[in-house]
CSV table of C-alpha atoms in Angstrom, one decimal:
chain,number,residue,atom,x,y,z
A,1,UNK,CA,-16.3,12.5,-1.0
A,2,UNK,CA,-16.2,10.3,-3.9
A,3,UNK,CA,-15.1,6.7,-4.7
A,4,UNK,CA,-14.6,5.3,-8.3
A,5,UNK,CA,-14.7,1.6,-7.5
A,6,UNK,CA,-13.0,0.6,-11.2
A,7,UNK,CA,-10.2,2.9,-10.3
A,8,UNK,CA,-9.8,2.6,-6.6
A,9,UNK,CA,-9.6,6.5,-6.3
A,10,UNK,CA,-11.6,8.4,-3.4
A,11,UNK,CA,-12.1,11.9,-4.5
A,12,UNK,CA,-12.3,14.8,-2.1
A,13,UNK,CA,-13.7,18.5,-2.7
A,14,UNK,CA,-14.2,21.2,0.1
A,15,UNK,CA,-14.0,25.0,0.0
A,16,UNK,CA,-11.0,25.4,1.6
A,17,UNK,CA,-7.3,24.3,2.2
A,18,UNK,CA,-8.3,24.2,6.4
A,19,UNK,CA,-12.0,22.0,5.1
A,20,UNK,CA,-9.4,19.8,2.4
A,21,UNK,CA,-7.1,19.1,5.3
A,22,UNK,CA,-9.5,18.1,7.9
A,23,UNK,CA,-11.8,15.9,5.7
A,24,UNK,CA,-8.5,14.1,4.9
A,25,UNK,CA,-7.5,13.5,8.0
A,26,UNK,CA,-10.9,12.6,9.1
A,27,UNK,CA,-10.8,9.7,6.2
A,28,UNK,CA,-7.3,8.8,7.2
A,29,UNK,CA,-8.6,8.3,11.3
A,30,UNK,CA,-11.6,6.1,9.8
A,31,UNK,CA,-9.4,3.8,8.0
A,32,UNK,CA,-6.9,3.9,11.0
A,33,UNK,CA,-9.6,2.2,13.1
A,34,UNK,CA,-10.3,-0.4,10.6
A,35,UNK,CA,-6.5,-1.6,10.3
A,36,UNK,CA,-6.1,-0.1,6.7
A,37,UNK,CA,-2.7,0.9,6.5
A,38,UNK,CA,-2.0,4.2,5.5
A,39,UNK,CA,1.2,3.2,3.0
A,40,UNK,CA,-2.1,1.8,0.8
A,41,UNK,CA,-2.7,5.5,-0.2
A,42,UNK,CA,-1.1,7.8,-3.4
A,43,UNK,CA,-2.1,11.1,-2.4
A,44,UNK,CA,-2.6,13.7,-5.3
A,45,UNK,CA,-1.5,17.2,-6.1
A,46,UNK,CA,-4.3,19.7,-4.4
A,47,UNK,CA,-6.0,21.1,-7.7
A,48,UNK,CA,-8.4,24.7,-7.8
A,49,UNK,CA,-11.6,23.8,-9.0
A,50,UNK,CA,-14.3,26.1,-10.1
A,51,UNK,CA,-16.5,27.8,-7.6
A,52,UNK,CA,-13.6,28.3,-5.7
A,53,UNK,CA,-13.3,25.1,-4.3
A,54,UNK,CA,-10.3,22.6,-4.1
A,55,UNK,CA,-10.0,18.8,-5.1
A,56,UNK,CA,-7.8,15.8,-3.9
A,57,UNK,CA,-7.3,12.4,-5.4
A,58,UNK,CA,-6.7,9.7,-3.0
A,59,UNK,CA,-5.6,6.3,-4.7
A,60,UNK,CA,-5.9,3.2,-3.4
A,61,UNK,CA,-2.6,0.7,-4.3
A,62,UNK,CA,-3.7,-2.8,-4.4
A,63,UNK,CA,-1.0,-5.3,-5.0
A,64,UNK,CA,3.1,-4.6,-5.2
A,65,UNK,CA,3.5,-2.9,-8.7
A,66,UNK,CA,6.4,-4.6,-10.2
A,67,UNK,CA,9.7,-2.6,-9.9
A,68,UNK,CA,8.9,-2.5,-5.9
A,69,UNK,CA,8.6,-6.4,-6.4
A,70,UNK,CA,12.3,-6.4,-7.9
A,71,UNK,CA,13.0,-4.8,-5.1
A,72,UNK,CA,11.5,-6.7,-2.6
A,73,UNK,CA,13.3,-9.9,-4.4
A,74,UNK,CA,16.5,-8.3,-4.3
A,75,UNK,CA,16.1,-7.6,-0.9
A,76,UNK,CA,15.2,-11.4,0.2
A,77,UNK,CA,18.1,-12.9,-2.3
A,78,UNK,CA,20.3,-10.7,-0.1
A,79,UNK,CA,18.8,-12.6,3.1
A,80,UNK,CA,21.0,-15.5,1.8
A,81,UNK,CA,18.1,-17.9,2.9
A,82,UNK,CA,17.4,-21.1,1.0
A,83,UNK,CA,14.3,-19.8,0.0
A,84,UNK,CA,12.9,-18.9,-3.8
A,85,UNK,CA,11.1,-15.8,-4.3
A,86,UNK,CA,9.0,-15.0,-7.4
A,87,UNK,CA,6.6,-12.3,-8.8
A,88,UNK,CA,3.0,-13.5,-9.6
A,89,UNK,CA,1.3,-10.7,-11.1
A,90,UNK,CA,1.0,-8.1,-8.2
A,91,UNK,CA,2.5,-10.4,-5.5
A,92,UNK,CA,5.8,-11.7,-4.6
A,93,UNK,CA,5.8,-15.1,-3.7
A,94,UNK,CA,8.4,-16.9,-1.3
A,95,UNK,CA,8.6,-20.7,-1.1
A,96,UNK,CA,11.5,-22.9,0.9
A,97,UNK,CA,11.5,-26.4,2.7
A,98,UNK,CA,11.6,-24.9,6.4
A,99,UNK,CA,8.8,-22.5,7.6
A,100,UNK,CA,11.5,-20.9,10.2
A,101,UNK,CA,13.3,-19.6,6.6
A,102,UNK,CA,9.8,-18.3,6.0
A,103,UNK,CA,9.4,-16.2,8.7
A,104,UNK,CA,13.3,-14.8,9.0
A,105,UNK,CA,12.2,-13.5,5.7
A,106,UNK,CA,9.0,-12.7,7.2
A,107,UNK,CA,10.9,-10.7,10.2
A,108,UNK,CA,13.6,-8.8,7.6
A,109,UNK,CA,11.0,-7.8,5.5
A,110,UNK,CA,8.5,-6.1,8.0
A,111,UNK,CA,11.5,-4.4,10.0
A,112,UNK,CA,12.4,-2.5,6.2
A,113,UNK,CA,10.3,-0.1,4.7
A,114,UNK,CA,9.0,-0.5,1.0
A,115,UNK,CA,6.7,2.4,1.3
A,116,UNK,CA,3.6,-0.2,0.7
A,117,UNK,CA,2.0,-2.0,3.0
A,118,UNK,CA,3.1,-5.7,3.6
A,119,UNK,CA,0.7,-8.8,4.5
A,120,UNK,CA,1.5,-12.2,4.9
A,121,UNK,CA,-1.3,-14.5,3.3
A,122,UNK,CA,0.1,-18.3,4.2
A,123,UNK,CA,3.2,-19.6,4.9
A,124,UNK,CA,2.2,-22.8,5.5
């Protein structure tokens, strides 16, 4: 197991498609246990290597790249809340007058799935 911290990719290398598989899955149960969700992760293509060995990239997603951001704004304009979302870099931000508008947008947005993992930072 590797990890390039500049491009937030684990790489993993075993002998085996059964050694591949079980390191994964040992990775995935370790980051289970420390509430990272598994959404966070890109997995890549398993590659033959030389030596007869296989590799994996792993990639880490940090922030909401932007066309899932559209979509996520669509998605809370169709809410039909007085609230005002906007995208700030790799976040979507979402301000109203009332917090209870807050968290119905809060509450529609965790029961969909955007295939990345949501958090709520303040909505205060």
């Amino acid at each position: 197991i590797l990890f390039d911290e500049k491009a937030n990719t684990i790489f993993l290398r075993a002998s085996d498609d059964l050694k591949l598989t079980a390191l994964r899955d040992m990775l995935f149960q370790k980051f289970v246990k420390r509430g990272v969700s598994l959404k966070a992760f890109e997995q890549g293509v398993v590659e033959p290597r030389t030596g007869d060995t296989l590799a994996q990239t792993l990639t880490i997603q940090q922030g909401i790249p932007q066309e899932k951001g559209r979509v996520i704004v669509k998605a809370i304009k169709d809410l039909r809340l007085k609230v005002q979302p906007s995208i700030h870099d790799d976040k979507v931000k979402v301000s109203a007058p009332k917090i209870d508008d807050l968290q119905a947008v809060i509450a529609a947005l965790r029961a969909q799935d955007f295939g990345l993992p949501l958090t709520v930072e303040n909505y205060r």
